[in-house]
Amino acid sequence: MVNRRKFIHASAFGSLGILFSKIAAGNQVPFTIKGKPVVISTWDAGLEANKAAWEILHKGGRAVDAVEKGVMVTEASQNCCVGLGANPDRDGFVTLDACIMDEFSNCGGVAFLERIKHPVAVARRVMDKTPHVMLVGSGAQQFAIAEGFLLEEQKLSEQAQAAYEEWLKNSQYKPPVINIENLPVRQAGKQGHGPFAPHKLSNGEWNHDTIGMVAMDTHGNMGGSCTTSGAGFKMRGRIGDSPIIGAGLFVDNEVGACTATGQGEDVIRVAGSHSVVELMRQGLSPEVACKKVIERIVKIKKAKAKDIQVAFLALNKKGQAGAFALHPGFRYAIKSGDKETLVTSKSWFNE
Ligand code: SD4
């Protein structure tokens, strides 16, 4: 996580060696992305996660190994939206969703998983060691324990505890609304209390959201991962897009990879990440492909699109990265060569 003042914004993306636009503290400084290996991931926490992925990528390791290790950094941190310290469901239980996919279209996912620190690592075992793609709930937990994962005690982060207590004051038991008020709230430097409410930490940094990560290794092979606690104060048993291959994540080694963040119900509705990859297959750039799927969501949701946030982040086989969000506020982290930066996505609405 980084202090907002240190954020580096960019809006133009390109192929290996193409010019990026970097705006730091009001200055626009051009720089070049060096190409593969490259790793990109959602939100501010992606900066730290990318470093762990890079440890594998720069030594010539596989993208799938890099994206697993990368997002484990976020899972291990105490935060609002990923890992065991995250926002609980309405009944006070943290339930985790994650998935992973490699260059051979092998994939694995876990959903509604409780008391396991690294759901993405369990998803990897589902991929590597079972004939299945997805395990959920107690079955996923049973499998994790059989694989040697420890059954941890749930320990909400300070922020998650505060957010849950705030939510309990009204505890409205209705379908989750992912309120984009959170984004202006964050921009205005205030605490939020919605399902994805960001919280300012004591050191002045902002807490973060779901992490989705996609990478291309030195061999040009791709991999992706996604992990989350889902919507805060969700109904018990609710599963979002993040553990679902084709929704929260999709990798096609011939074309590229995409991951999603935001209101999972609306990502699932358009088979979001798969749709982005299919549009890249037709020749669209990552940013345009992401925008087209956002446009599809806008058409479906009509006026309600104002009330939700969804963002897609994609990488194509040429090493071009791009993103597009419904609302302003989505950022992603990119690392390639000696460059490491946080990028602000373009958005459909520009309020
Ligand atoms: C979900 N897509 O469970 C996830 C949440 C998310 O940033 O991405 N938060 O719907």
Short mmCIF file of C-alpha atoms and ligand atoms in Angstrom, two decimals:
data_model
loop_
_atom_site.label_atom_id
_atom_site.label_comp_id
_atom_site.label_asym_id
_atom_site.label_seq_id
_atom_site.Cartn_x
_atom_site.Cartn_y
_atom_site.Cartn_z
CA MET A 1 0.00 0.00 0.00
CA VAL A 2 1.19 3.47 -0.66
CA ASN A 3 0.29 6.92 0.44
CA ARG A 4 -2.07 8.59 -2.01
CA ARG A 5 0.35 11.50 -2.40
CA LYS A 6 2.86 9.08 -3.84
CA PHE A 7 0.46 7.65 -6.39
CA ILE A 8 1.70 7.64 -9.90
CA HIS A 9 -0.99 7.94 -12.48
CA ALA A 10 -0.89 6.87 -16.06
CA SER A 11 -3.52 6.44 -18.69
CA ALA A 12 -1.78 5.34 -21.85
CA PHE A 13 -0.55 1.81 -22.35
CA GLY A 14 1.38 0.13 -25.04
CA SER A 15 3.30 -2.86 -26.23
CA LEU A 16 6.75 -3.95 -25.24
CA GLY A 17 8.76 -0.82 -25.22
CA ILE A 18 5.84 1.50 -25.70
CA LEU A 19 5.53 4.82 -24.00
CA PHE A 20 3.63 5.09 -20.76
CA SER A 21 2.41 8.33 -19.38
CA LYS A 22 3.36 8.83 -15.76
CA ILE A 23 1.99 11.65 -13.72
CA ALA A 24 3.56 12.03 -10.32
CA ALA A 25 2.77 15.02 -8.13
CA GLY A 26 1.40 16.83 -11.18
CA ASN A 27 4.44 16.14 -13.36
CA GLN A 28 4.15 14.07 -16.47
CA VAL A 29 7.22 11.93 -16.93
CA PRO A 30 7.39 9.52 -19.87
CA PHE A 31 8.97 6.14 -19.35
CA THR A 32 9.22 2.81 -21.13
CA ILE A 33 7.93 -0.61 -20.15
CA LYS A 34 10.59 -3.16 -20.94
CA GLY A 35 8.34 -6.09 -21.78
CA LYS A 36 8.32 -9.62 -20.52
CA PRO A 37 8.34 -10.65 -17.84
CA VAL A 38 5.55 -8.37 -16.73
CA VAL A 39 3.07 -8.55 -13.87
CA ILE A 40 -0.01 -6.41 -13.25
CA SER A 41 -2.45 -6.48 -10.38
CA THR A 42 -5.48 -4.64 -9.09
CA TRP A 43 -5.50 -1.79 -6.60
CA ASP A 44 -2.74 -0.26 -4.51
CA ALA A 45 -1.77 -3.45 -2.71
CA GLY A 46 -0.68 -4.76 -6.09
CA LEU A 47 2.60 -2.89 -5.70
CA GLU A 48 3.73 -5.14 -2.83
CA ALA A 49 2.18 -8.25 -4.35
CA ASN A 50 3.95 -7.64 -7.67
CA LYS A 51 7.30 -7.59 -5.85
CA ALA A 52 6.73 -11.14 -4.62
CA ALA A 53 5.64 -12.23 -8.10
CA TRP A 54 8.73 -10.59 -9.54
CA GLU A 55 11.00 -12.70 -7.34
CA ILE A 56 9.85 -15.67 -9.40
CA LEU A 57 9.45 -13.97 -12.77
CA HIS A 58 12.88 -12.36 -12.95
CA LYS A 59 14.55 -15.71 -12.30
CA GLY A 60 12.76 -17.20 -15.29
CA GLY A 61 10.02 -18.88 -13.22
CA ARG A 62 6.50 -19.68 -14.39
CA ALA A 63 3.82 -17.01 -14.45
CA VAL A 64 1.42 -19.29 -12.56
CA ASP A 65 3.90 -19.67 -9.69
CA ALA A 66 4.47 -15.91 -9.66
CA VAL A 67 0.78 -15.00 -9.48
CA GLU A 68 0.18 -17.52 -6.68
CA LYS A 69 3.04 -16.18 -4.53
CA GLY A 70 2.20 -12.58 -5.44
CA VAL A 71 -1.35 -12.49 -4.13
CA MET A 72 -0.37 -14.48 -1.04
CA VAL A 73 1.31 -11.30 0.17
CA THR A 74 -2.07 -9.56 0.19
CA GLU A 75 -3.80 -12.56 1.74
CA ALA A 76 -1.32 -12.47 4.61
CA SER A 77 -1.82 -8.76 5.30
CA GLN A 78 -4.54 -7.52 7.63
CA ASN A 79 -6.96 -5.61 5.46
CA CYS A 80 -10.58 -5.05 4.61
CA CYS A 81 -11.05 -7.21 1.58
CA VAL A 82 -8.60 -10.08 1.23
CA GLY A 83 -7.58 -12.82 3.67
CA LEU A 84 -8.65 -13.81 7.15
CA GLY A 85 -8.68 -10.32 8.67
CA ALA A 86 -11.12 -8.99 6.08
CA ASN A 87 -14.72 -7.81 6.33
CA PRO A 88 -16.96 -10.66 7.48
CA ASP A 89 -20.34 -11.70 6.16
CA ARG A 90 -23.53 -10.57 7.89
CA ASP A 91 -23.21 -13.30 10.47
CA GLY A 92 -19.68 -12.24 11.35
CA PHE A 93 -17.75 -14.95 9.48
CA VAL A 94 -14.96 -14.24 7.01
CA THR A 95 -15.49 -16.39 3.92
CA LEU A 96 -12.88 -16.40 1.19
CA ASP A 97 -12.95 -16.90 -2.60
CA ALA A 98 -9.94 -17.45 -4.88
CA CYS A 99 -8.88 -18.97 -8.17
CA ILE A 100 -5.84 -19.53 -10.34
CA MET A 101 -5.23 -20.43 -14.00
CA ASP A 102 -2.10 -21.37 -15.95
CA GLU A 103 -0.80 -21.36 -19.52
CA PHE A 104 -2.26 -24.81 -20.26
CA SER A 105 -5.79 -23.75 -19.24
CA ASN A 106 -5.43 -25.71 -16.04
CA CYS A 107 -7.47 -23.96 -13.40
CA GLY A 108 -8.64 -24.27 -9.82
CA GLY A 109 -10.86 -22.36 -7.46
CA VAL A 110 -12.17 -22.34 -3.93
CA ALA A 111 -15.18 -20.46 -2.63
CA PHE A 112 -16.92 -19.88 0.69
CA LEU A 113 -13.74 -21.10 2.37
CA GLU A 114 -13.34 -20.35 6.07
CA ARG A 115 -10.34 -20.23 8.43
CA ILE A 116 -7.67 -20.90 5.84
CA LYS A 117 -5.01 -18.21 5.43
CA HIS A 118 -4.14 -18.74 1.78
CA PRO A 119 -7.18 -19.62 -0.34
CA VAL A 120 -5.20 -19.08 -3.56
CA ALA A 121 -2.76 -21.82 -2.52
CA VAL A 122 -5.71 -24.15 -1.91
CA ALA A 123 -7.06 -23.22 -5.35
CA ARG A 124 -3.67 -24.18 -6.76
CA ARG A 125 -3.90 -27.59 -5.07
CA VAL A 126 -7.40 -28.05 -6.47
CA MET A 127 -5.90 -27.36 -9.89
CA ASP A 128 -2.85 -29.58 -9.43
CA LYS A 129 -4.17 -32.44 -7.36
CA THR A 130 -7.84 -33.01 -8.11
CA PRO A 131 -9.84 -33.84 -11.22
CA HIS A 132 -12.06 -30.84 -10.38
CA VAL A 133 -11.95 -27.12 -10.96
CA MET A 134 -13.79 -25.85 -7.91
CA LEU A 135 -14.37 -26.82 -4.29
CA VAL A 136 -16.56 -24.83 -1.93
CA GLY A 137 -17.36 -24.44 1.76
CA SER A 138 -16.68 -27.29 4.13
CA GLY A 139 -15.53 -29.51 1.26
CA ALA A 140 -12.89 -26.97 0.30
CA GLN A 141 -11.83 -26.62 3.94
CA GLN A 142 -11.66 -30.40 4.38
CA PHE A 143 -9.49 -30.66 1.27
CA ALA A 144 -7.23 -27.84 2.51
CA ILE A 145 -6.72 -29.57 5.87
CA ALA A 146 -5.98 -32.87 4.13
CA GLU A 147 -3.38 -31.00 2.09
CA GLY A 148 -1.70 -29.76 5.27
CA PHE A 149 -3.12 -26.24 5.50
CA LEU A 150 -3.68 -25.09 9.08
CA LEU A 151 -7.14 -24.31 10.38
CA GLU A 152 -6.64 -20.77 11.66
CA GLU A 153 -8.66 -18.71 14.09
CA GLN A 154 -10.54 -15.91 12.40
CA LYS A 155 -9.09 -12.58 13.51
CA LEU A 156 -10.72 -9.52 12.01
CA SER A 157 -8.42 -6.61 11.28
CA GLU A 158 -9.01 -3.47 13.31
CA GLN A 159 -10.63 -1.87 10.28
CA ALA A 160 -12.84 -4.85 9.49
CA GLN A 161 -13.98 -5.04 13.12
CA ALA A 162 -14.85 -1.32 13.11
CA ALA A 163 -16.66 -1.60 9.78
CA TYR A 164 -18.65 -4.61 10.96
CA GLU A 165 -19.64 -2.87 14.19
CA GLU A 166 -20.76 0.12 12.17
CA TRP A 167 -22.76 -2.11 9.83
CA LEU A 168 -24.39 -3.90 12.78
CA LYS A 169 -25.94 -0.61 13.94
CA ASN A 170 -28.49 -0.94 11.13
CA SER A 171 -27.64 -4.44 9.86
CA GLN A 172 -29.98 -4.20 6.93
CA TYR A 173 -30.48 -7.72 5.63
CA LYS A 174 -30.89 -6.98 1.97
CA PRO A 175 -28.93 -7.85 -1.17
CA PRO A 176 -25.55 -6.16 -1.23
CA VAL A 177 -25.16 -2.87 -2.99
CA ILE A 178 -21.62 -2.04 -3.83
CA ASN A 179 -21.79 1.62 -3.38
CA ILE A 180 -19.56 3.81 -5.41
CA GLU A 181 -19.87 6.38 -2.66
CA ASN A 182 -16.88 4.53 -1.34
CA LEU A 183 -14.75 5.94 -4.08
CA PRO A 184 -15.49 9.61 -3.54
CA VAL A 185 -15.29 8.80 0.16
CA ARG A 186 -11.78 7.59 -0.38
CA GLN A 187 -10.99 10.53 -2.59
CA ALA A 188 -12.34 12.91 0.02
CA GLY A 189 -10.15 11.23 2.60
CA LYS A 190 -12.99 9.90 4.76
CA GLN A 191 -13.73 6.48 6.15
CA GLY A 192 -16.43 4.43 4.49
CA HIS A 193 -18.75 1.76 5.82
CA GLY A 194 -20.22 0.03 2.76
CA PRO A 195 -19.49 -3.49 1.54
CA PHE A 196 -16.28 -2.33 -0.09
CA ALA A 197 -15.68 0.60 2.21
CA PRO A 198 -12.07 1.71 2.23
CA HIS A 199 -10.47 2.56 5.53
CA LYS A 200 -7.61 4.82 6.31
CA LEU A 201 -4.95 3.13 8.41
CA SER A 202 -3.18 4.76 11.33
CA ASN A 203 -0.11 5.34 9.15
CA GLY A 204 -2.22 7.38 6.72
CA GLU A 205 -2.36 4.73 4.02
CA TRP A 206 -5.57 3.38 2.53
CA ASN A 207 -6.75 -0.15 2.87
CA HIS A 208 -7.44 -1.99 -0.36
CA ASP A 209 -9.81 -4.28 -2.20
CA THR A 210 -9.76 -7.66 -3.94
CA ILE A 211 -6.53 -8.54 -5.67
CA GLY A 212 -6.46 -9.98 -9.18
CA MET A 213 -3.07 -10.52 -10.80
CA VAL A 214 -2.02 -11.53 -14.30
CA ALA A 215 1.51 -12.07 -15.54
CA MET A 216 3.62 -13.11 -18.50
CA ASP A 217 6.90 -14.88 -17.79
CA THR A 218 10.19 -14.80 -19.69
CA HIS A 219 8.98 -17.69 -21.87
CA GLY A 220 5.95 -15.66 -22.90
CA ASN A 221 3.59 -17.88 -20.93
CA MET A 222 0.74 -16.38 -18.97
CA GLY A 223 -0.94 -17.03 -15.64
CA GLY A 224 -3.47 -15.36 -13.41
CA SER A 225 -4.88 -15.41 -9.88
CA CYS A 226 -7.62 -13.69 -7.94
CA THR A 227 -8.41 -13.68 -4.22
CA THR A 228 -10.93 -11.89 -2.02
CA SER A 229 -13.21 -11.97 0.97
CA GLY A 230 -15.93 -10.72 -1.38
CA ALA A 231 -18.52 -8.15 -0.51
CA GLY A 232 -18.43 -7.11 3.12
CA PHE A 233 -21.55 -8.09 5.13
CA LYS A 234 -22.77 -10.27 2.29
CA MET A 235 -25.41 -12.93 2.82
CA ARG A 236 -23.95 -16.12 4.23
CA GLY A 237 -22.91 -18.40 1.40
CA ARG A 238 -22.70 -15.62 -1.18
CA ILE A 239 -19.99 -16.21 -3.78
CA GLY A 240 -18.79 -13.47 -6.10
CA ASP A 241 -16.95 -13.50 -9.40
CA SER A 242 -13.47 -13.82 -7.95
CA PRO A 243 -13.27 -17.64 -7.64
CA ILE A 244 -15.09 -18.25 -10.92
CA ILE A 245 -12.97 -18.98 -13.97
CA GLY A 246 -14.22 -16.81 -16.81
CA ALA A 247 -15.71 -14.21 -14.46
CA GLY A 248 -13.09 -12.91 -12.00
CA LEU A 249 -10.21 -14.40 -13.99
CA PHE A 250 -9.46 -15.90 -17.36
CA VAL A 251 -6.22 -16.88 -19.07
CA ASP A 252 -5.78 -17.99 -22.66
CA ASN A 253 -2.12 -18.46 -23.42
CA GLU A 254 -2.62 -17.72 -27.12
CA VAL A 255 -4.36 -14.41 -26.47
CA GLY A 256 -3.94 -12.94 -23.01
CA ALA A 257 -5.41 -12.77 -19.54
CA CYS A 258 -7.89 -10.67 -17.63
CA THR A 259 -9.02 -10.22 -14.05
CA ALA A 260 -11.90 -8.27 -12.54
CA THR A 261 -12.72 -6.34 -9.41
CA GLY A 262 -15.86 -4.70 -8.12
CA GLN A 263 -19.43 -5.94 -7.90
CA GLY A 264 -19.08 -9.63 -8.65
CA GLU A 265 -22.72 -10.23 -9.51
CA ASP A 266 -22.36 -7.94 -12.51
CA VAL A 267 -19.04 -9.41 -13.57
CA ILE A 268 -20.57 -12.90 -13.56
CA ARG A 269 -23.55 -11.66 -15.59
CA VAL A 270 -21.31 -10.85 -18.57
CA ALA A 271 -18.73 -13.63 -18.05
CA GLY A 272 -16.48 -10.61 -17.60
CA SER A 273 -12.87 -11.77 -17.80
CA HIS A 274 -13.63 -14.36 -20.48
CA SER A 275 -15.45 -11.72 -22.53
CA VAL A 276 -12.46 -9.38 -22.33
CA VAL A 277 -10.09 -12.13 -23.50
CA GLU A 278 -12.40 -13.04 -26.39
CA LEU A 279 -12.45 -9.40 -27.49
CA MET A 280 -8.65 -9.32 -27.37
CA ARG A 281 -8.68 -12.46 -29.52
CA GLN A 282 -10.57 -10.42 -32.11
CA GLY A 283 -7.75 -7.90 -32.11
CA LEU A 284 -8.89 -5.28 -29.60
CA SER A 285 -6.30 -3.78 -27.29
CA PRO A 286 -6.60 -4.68 -23.59
CA GLU A 287 -7.98 -1.27 -22.69
CA VAL A 288 -10.59 -1.26 -25.48
CA ALA A 289 -11.58 -4.86 -24.74
CA CYS A 290 -12.09 -3.96 -21.06
CA LYS A 291 -14.09 -0.89 -22.08
CA LYS A 292 -16.40 -2.94 -24.34
CA VAL A 293 -17.33 -5.24 -21.49
CA ILE A 294 -17.89 -2.30 -19.16
CA GLU A 295 -20.18 -0.89 -21.87
CA ARG A 296 -22.11 -4.18 -21.86
CA ILE A 297 -22.62 -3.84 -18.11
CA VAL A 298 -23.80 -0.24 -18.56
CA LYS A 299 -26.36 -1.41 -21.13
CA ILE A 300 -27.65 -4.13 -18.83
CA LYS A 301 -27.72 -2.09 -15.63
CA LYS A 302 -29.00 1.14 -17.20
CA ALA A 303 -29.42 3.80 -14.48
CA LYS A 304 -28.26 1.32 -11.84
CA ALA A 305 -24.76 1.39 -13.35
CA LYS A 306 -24.32 4.57 -11.34
CA ASP A 307 -24.53 2.57 -8.13
CA ILE A 308 -21.89 -0.03 -8.72
CA GLN A 309 -18.20 -0.23 -9.45
CA VAL A 310 -16.64 -2.80 -11.79
CA ALA A 311 -13.17 -2.74 -13.30
CA PHE A 312 -11.29 -5.06 -15.64
CA LEU A 313 -7.54 -5.36 -15.96
CA ALA A 314 -5.99 -7.21 -18.90
CA LEU A 315 -2.68 -8.18 -20.42
CA ASN A 316 -2.27 -9.47 -23.95
CA LYS A 317 0.24 -11.83 -25.46
CA LYS A 318 2.33 -8.91 -26.77
CA GLY A 319 2.77 -7.62 -23.23
CA GLN A 320 0.31 -4.75 -23.61
CA ALA A 321 -1.56 -3.92 -20.42
CA GLY A 322 -4.83 -2.04 -20.13
CA ALA A 323 -7.78 -1.49 -17.86
CA PHE A 324 -11.19 0.14 -17.79
CA ALA A 325 -13.59 0.82 -14.94
CA LEU A 326 -17.17 1.97 -14.57
CA HIS A 327 -16.26 4.77 -12.18
CA PRO A 328 -13.11 6.72 -11.43
CA GLY A 329 -10.95 5.49 -8.59
CA PHE A 330 -9.67 2.16 -9.90
CA ARG A 331 -5.90 1.83 -9.89
CA TYR A 332 -3.61 -1.03 -10.74
CA ALA A 333 0.02 -1.85 -10.17
CA ILE A 334 2.42 -2.82 -12.93
CA LYS A 335 5.94 -4.17 -12.80
CA SER A 336 8.20 -4.79 -15.73
CA GLY A 337 11.96 -4.53 -15.96
CA ASP A 338 13.06 -1.96 -13.42
CA LYS A 339 9.73 -0.13 -13.61
CA GLU A 340 7.20 -0.38 -10.87
CA THR A 341 4.25 1.95 -10.72
CA LEU A 342 0.63 2.51 -9.86
CA VAL A 343 -1.63 3.40 -12.76
CA THR A 344 -5.02 5.10 -12.73
CA SER A 345 -7.59 3.49 -15.02
CA LYS A 346 -9.87 5.35 -17.37
CA SER A 347 -13.56 5.01 -16.56
CA TRP A 348 -17.00 5.10 -18.19
CA PHE A 349 -18.29 7.75 -15.83
CA ASN A 350 -15.99 10.60 -15.13
CA GLU A 351 -17.59 12.33 -12.19
C1 SD4 B 1 -16.76 -9.86 -5.27
N1 SD4 B 1 -15.42 -8.95 -7.06
O1 SD4 B 1 -16.76 -10.70 -4.39
C2 SD4 B 1 -15.41 -9.24 -5.65
C3 SD4 B 1 -15.13 -8.06 -4.79
C4 SD4 B 1 -14.09 -7.09 -5.26
O2 SD4 B 1 -12.88 -5.18 -4.90
O3 SD4 B 1 -13.56 -7.19 -6.31
N2 SD4 B 1 -13.74 -6.09 -4.47
O4 SD4 B 1 -17.78 -9.45 -5.81
#
